mmCIF file of C-alpha atoms in Angstrom:
data_model
loop_
_atom_site.group_PDB
_atom_site.id
_atom_site.type_symbol
_atom_site.label_atom_id
_atom_site.label_comp_id
_atom_site.label_asym_id
_atom_site.label_seq_id
_atom_site.Cartn_x
_atom_site.Cartn_y
_atom_site.Cartn_z
ATOM 1 C CA MET A 1 101.520 65.565 33.630
ATOM 2 C CA VAL A 2 102.169 61.830 32.214
ATOM 3 C CA ARG A 3 101.614 59.348 34.320
ATOM 4 C CA ILE A 4 104.058 56.775 34.740
ATOM 5 C CA ASN A 5 103.560 52.963 33.823
ATOM 6 C CA TYR A 6 105.499 51.441 36.630
ATOM 7 C CA GLY A 7 104.660 47.798 35.612
ATOM 8 C CA VAL A 8 106.367 48.018 32.372
ATOM 9 C CA LEU A 9 109.908 49.241 33.572
ATOM 10 C CA GLU A 10 112.945 47.377 33.266
ATOM 11 C CA PHE A 11 115.059 46.996 36.467
ATOM 12 C CA ASP A 12 118.963 47.001 35.753
ATOM 13 C CA HIS A 13 120.190 46.451 38.911
ATOM 14 C CA ILE A 14 119.933 46.926 42.576
ATOM 15 C CA VAL A 15 122.254 48.532 45.583
ATOM 16 C CA GLU A 16 121.312 47.028 49.149
ATOM 17 C CA PHE A 17 122.763 49.149 52.439
ATOM 18 C CA THR A 18 122.628 46.783 55.155
ATOM 19 C CA ARG A 19 123.569 48.871 57.516
ATOM 20 C CA ASP A 20 120.271 50.667 57.197
ATOM 21 C CA SER A 21 118.443 48.529 55.854
ATOM 22 C CA THR A 22 117.519 50.278 52.528
ATOM 23 C CA VAL A 23 117.384 49.469 48.953
ATOM 24 C CA PHE A 24 117.946 51.358 45.892
ATOM 25 C CA ALA A 25 116.931 50.281 42.159
ATOM 26 C CA ALA A 26 117.665 51.348 38.886
ATOM 27 C CA ALA A 27 115.079 51.315 35.852
ATOM 28 C CA ARG A 28 114.601 52.120 32.509
ATOM 29 C CA GLU A 29 110.913 52.616 30.889
ATOM 30 C CA ASN A 30 110.212 50.666 27.583
ATOM 31 C CA GLY A 31 110.369 52.621 24.850
ATOM 32 C CA SER A 32 111.731 55.861 26.281
ATOM 33 C CA GLY A 33 114.764 54.019 27.870
ATOM 34 C CA HIS A 34 114.399 57.290 30.523
ATOM 35 C CA LEU A 35 116.101 56.293 33.372
ATOM 36 C CA ARG A 36 114.311 55.703 37.110
ATOM 37 C CA LEU A 37 115.387 55.375 40.357
ATOM 38 C CA PHE A 38 113.648 54.049 43.710
ATOM 39 C CA LEU A 39 114.601 53.923 47.384
ATOM 40 C CA ILE A 40 113.533 51.510 49.853
ATOM 41 C CA THR A 41 113.308 52.310 53.110
ATOM 42 C CA GLU A 42 113.175 50.196 56.146
ATOM 43 C CA ALA A 43 110.028 50.954 56.983
ATOM 44 C CA GLY A 44 109.063 49.841 53.800
ATOM 45 C CA ASN A 45 108.538 53.303 52.379
ATOM 46 C CA VAL A 46 109.368 53.882 49.015
ATOM 47 C CA TYR A 47 110.122 56.824 46.923
ATOM 48 C CA THR A 48 111.278 57.732 43.346
ATOM 49 C CA ARG A 49 113.340 60.420 41.871
ATOM 50 C CA ASN A 50 112.478 63.616 40.156
ATOM 51 C CA GLY A 51 115.363 64.792 38.612
ATOM 52 C CA ARG A 52 113.795 67.342 36.765
ATOM 53 C CA ALA A 53 112.355 68.859 40.695
ATOM 54 C CA ASP A 54 115.862 68.043 42.700
ATOM 55 C CA SER A 55 113.678 65.696 44.805
ATOM 56 C CA TRP A 56 112.414 62.520 46.012
ATOM 57 C CA GLU A 57 108.711 61.663 45.967
ATOM 58 C CA GLN A 58 107.002 58.826 47.734
ATOM 59 C CA LEU A 59 104.629 56.287 46.101
ATOM 60 C CA THR A 60 101.614 54.904 47.736
ATOM 61 C CA ASP A 61 98.893 52.671 47.272
ATOM 62 C CA SER A 62 99.307 50.490 44.232
ATOM 63 C CA ASP A 63 102.378 52.294 42.822
ATOM 64 C CA ARG A 64 103.891 51.670 45.971
ATOM 65 C CA ASP A 65 103.488 47.907 45.575
ATOM 66 C CA THR A 66 104.052 47.740 42.405
ATOM 67 C CA ILE A 67 107.604 48.791 42.739
ATOM 68 C CA ILE A 68 107.891 46.202 45.608
ATOM 69 C CA ALA A 69 106.923 43.122 43.285
ATOM 70 C CA ARG A 70 108.676 44.266 40.485
ATOM 71 C CA ILE A 71 111.850 44.935 42.926
ATOM 72 C CA ILE A 72 111.425 41.291 44.358
ATOM 73 C CA ALA A 73 110.220 39.572 40.827
ATOM 74 C CA ALA A 74 113.760 40.697 39.330
ATOM 75 C CA LYS A 75 116.500 40.636 42.367
ATOM 76 C CA ASN A 76 117.017 37.459 41.006
ATOM 77 C CA ASN A 77 118.255 38.465 37.798
ATOM 78 C CA ILE A 78 119.332 41.124 37.713
ATOM 79 C CA PRO A 79 122.748 42.281 39.468
ATOM 80 C CA THR A 80 122.688 42.764 43.315
ATOM 81 C CA TYR A 81 125.099 45.020 44.903
ATOM 82 C CA LYS A 82 125.305 44.506 48.754
ATOM 83 C CA ILE A 83 126.785 47.124 50.704
ATOM 84 C CA ASN A 84 128.124 47.081 54.083
ATOM 85 C CA GLY A 85 126.829 50.797 54.851
ATOM 86 C CA SER A 86 124.671 53.324 54.542
ATOM 87 C CA HIS A 87 123.527 55.619 52.017
ATOM 88 C CA ASN A 88 124.064 58.535 53.781
#
């Protein structure tokens, strides 16, 4: 399995669901252009979508911290959509 370098992703947009305090973020891998989706919960858990396995996988430790920091840094430079609802 190829390890994803989360530090070089180009974030495209963010969707904030205010009712349940969750955030979805979409990013592309530099070079390959593969789309990566992330879900950040109110509790601070970070998940990434694994399309091949049709599941969400939790990121931990430095990967989790990297994604949160990258989303915070990108927030002022990419479209952010706020939805007054929940993601369910």
